[in-house]
Amino acid sequence: MPVLKIHILQHEPFEGAGLIADWAAEKGHTTTITLVYEKQPLPPGPDFDWLVIMGGGMSVNDEDKYDWLKPEKQFVRRVIEAGKVVIGICLGSQMLANVLGKRVYKNPVKEIGWWPVQLTDAGKKSDFLTPGWDGQMFFHWHGETFDLPDGAQHLAISEGCKNQAFSIGKRIFGFQFHPETNLQTLHQMVNSGSREMVRDKFVMEPNEVLANEHAIQTTQPLVYGLLNKIVAANNS
């Protein structure tokens, strides 16, 4: 496996790359990071192999509130045009959809907690997802959704949100849910956002979320397998 240069865009102090960073460290890949919430400058160019765009509590539509949003979107577009692998998580998936010309808007319900995702027919046929993804409990935390980009393969749905995952070719991947969640990021997100976790149809309370942290033992090998397959597809 080649040694990759992976750059991470992090929008909140409590939403790090989790299992993606764990996988990269185990494989010996190099990771760099832009802490967007600290207004760190974006890299001058896509001199890396992968870009990972993390989540955040803001909306991609809030360009009037966050002066970094428009430049970040322009940066993401350049990275896509350069043919790099791009993985968007939650806000990151919404940013990918928006950069690729699609709407991001309020989802009918909030999803916060551990909820199962189901693979679509395309997801079941995907070269990147295994059957273990189908029906698996993953962590979610979002109130918005997006329209699928042109040419995207619709990979996964949940009861509360239609567009949970998509891919375009072998280089662009968007996940509305949080497959990257590890124990550290789970506890950080719960500690930072517990006031928002008022029980609802698709919202768990903090104690419910932490009681299901054992799900990470199952999601970790699924995520590692996905990342390994992305590497193989782009280095064959």
CSV table of N, CA and C in Angstrom, one decimal, residues 86 96 100 120 122-123 125-129 146 148-156 164-175 226 230:
chain,number,residue,atom,x,y,z
A,86,VAL,N,-11.7,12.7,-2.4
A,86,VAL,CA,-12.3,13.6,-1.5
A,86,VAL,C,-13.4,12.8,-0.7
A,96,LEU,N,-19.8,19.0,-0.4
A,96,LEU,CA,-19.6,18.3,-1.7
A,96,LEU,C,-20.8,18.5,-2.6
A,100,LEU,N,-20.9,20.8,-6.0
A,100,LEU,CA,-21.2,20.2,-7.3
A,100,LEU,C,-22.6,20.6,-7.8
A,120,THR,N,-28.8,1.0,-0.5
A,120,THR,CA,-29.7,0.9,-1.7
A,120,THR,C,-29.2,-0.2,-2.6
A,122,ALA,N,-27.8,0.2,-5.4
A,122,ALA,CA,-26.5,0.7,-5.9
A,122,ALA,C,-25.5,0.4,-4.8
A,123,GLY,N,-25.9,0.7,-3.5
A,123,GLY,CA,-25.0,0.5,-2.4
A,123,GLY,C,-24.6,-1.0,-2.3
A,125,LYS,N,-24.3,-3.1,-4.6
A,125,LYS,CA,-23.5,-3.4,-5.8
A,125,LYS,C,-22.2,-2.7,-5.8
A,126,SER,N,-22.0,-1.8,-4.8
A,126,SER,CA,-20.8,-0.9,-4.8
A,126,SER,C,-19.5,-1.7,-4.6
A,127,ASP,N,-18.5,-1.3,-5.2
A,127,ASP,CA,-17.2,-1.9,-5.1
A,127,ASP,C,-16.5,-1.5,-3.7
A,128,PHE,N,-17.1,-0.6,-3.0
A,128,PHE,CA,-16.5,0.0,-1.8
A,128,PHE,C,-17.2,-0.4,-0.5
A,129,LEU,N,-18.4,-0.8,-0.5
A,129,LEU,CA,-19.2,-1.1,0.7
A,129,LEU,C,-19.4,-2.6,0.7
A,146,PHE,N,-29.3,17.1,1.6
A,146,PHE,CA,-28.9,17.6,0.3
A,146,PHE,C,-29.5,16.9,-0.9
A,148,LEU,N,-28.8,14.9,-4.4
A,148,LEU,CA,-27.6,14.1,-4.9
A,148,LEU,C,-27.0,14.8,-6.1
A,149,PRO,N,-25.7,14.9,-6.1
A,149,PRO,CA,-25.0,15.5,-7.3
A,149,PRO,C,-25.2,14.7,-8.5
A,150,ASP,N,-25.1,15.3,-9.7
A,150,ASP,CA,-25.3,14.6,-11.0
A,150,ASP,C,-24.2,13.5,-11.1
A,151,GLY,N,-24.6,12.4,-11.5
A,151,GLY,CA,-23.7,11.3,-11.7
A,151,GLY,C,-23.4,10.5,-10.5
A,152,ALA,N,-24.0,10.9,-9.4
A,152,ALA,CA,-23.7,10.2,-8.1
A,152,ALA,C,-24.4,8.8,-8.0
A,153,GLN,N,-23.8,7.9,-7.4
A,153,GLN,CA,-24.4,6.6,-7.0
A,153,GLN,C,-25.0,6.8,-5.6
A,154,HIS,N,-26.3,6.6,-5.4
A,154,HIS,CA,-26.9,6.7,-4.1
A,154,HIS,C,-26.7,5.5,-3.4
A,155,LEU,N,-26.0,5.5,-2.3
A,155,LEU,CA,-25.5,4.3,-1.6
A,155,LEU,C,-26.3,3.8,-0.4
A,156,ALA,N,-26.9,4.8,0.3
A,156,ALA,CA,-27.5,4.4,1.6
A,156,ALA,C,-28.6,5.4,2.0
A,164,GLN,N,-28.2,9.4,2.6
A,164,GLN,CA,-27.2,9.2,3.6
A,164,GLN,C,-25.8,8.9,3.1
A,165,ALA,N,-25.6,8.5,1.9
A,165,ALA,CA,-24.3,8.3,1.3
A,165,ALA,C,-24.4,8.2,-0.2
A,166,PHE,N,-23.3,8.7,-0.8
A,166,PHE,CA,-23.2,8.7,-2.2
A,166,PHE,C,-21.7,8.6,-2.6
A,167,SER,N,-21.5,8.2,-3.8
A,167,SER,CA,-20.1,8.2,-4.4
A,167,SER,C,-20.2,8.6,-5.9
A,168,ILE,N,-19.1,9.2,-6.3
A,168,ILE,CA,-19.0,9.5,-7.7
A,168,ILE,C,-17.7,8.9,-8.2
A,169,GLY,N,-17.8,7.9,-9.1
A,169,GLY,CA,-16.6,7.2,-9.5
A,169,GLY,C,-15.9,6.6,-8.4
A,170,LYS,N,-14.5,6.7,-8.4
A,170,LYS,CA,-13.7,6.0,-7.4
A,170,LYS,C,-13.0,7.1,-6.5
A,171,ARG,N,-13.4,8.3,-6.6
A,171,ARG,CA,-12.7,9.4,-5.9
A,171,ARG,C,-13.5,10.3,-5.0
A,172,ILE,N,-14.8,10.3,-5.1
A,172,ILE,CA,-15.6,11.2,-4.4
A,172,ILE,C,-16.6,10.4,-3.5
A,173,PHE,N,-16.7,10.7,-2.2
A,173,PHE,CA,-17.5,9.9,-1.3
A,173,PHE,C,-18.1,10.9,-0.3
A,174,GLY,N,-19.4,10.8,-0.2
A,174,GLY,CA,-20.1,11.7,0.8
A,174,GLY,C,-21.0,10.8,1.8
A,175,PHE,N,-20.8,11.1,3.1
A,175,PHE,CA,-21.6,10.4,4.1
A,175,PHE,C,-22.3,11.4,5.0
A,226,LEU,N,-13.5,0.0,3.9
A,226,LEU,CA,-13.8,1.1,2.8
A,226,LEU,C,-12.6,1.8,2.4
A,230,ILE,N,-10.7,2.1,-1.2
A,230,ILE,CA,-10.5,3.4,-1.9
A,230,ILE,C,-9.0,3.5,-2.4
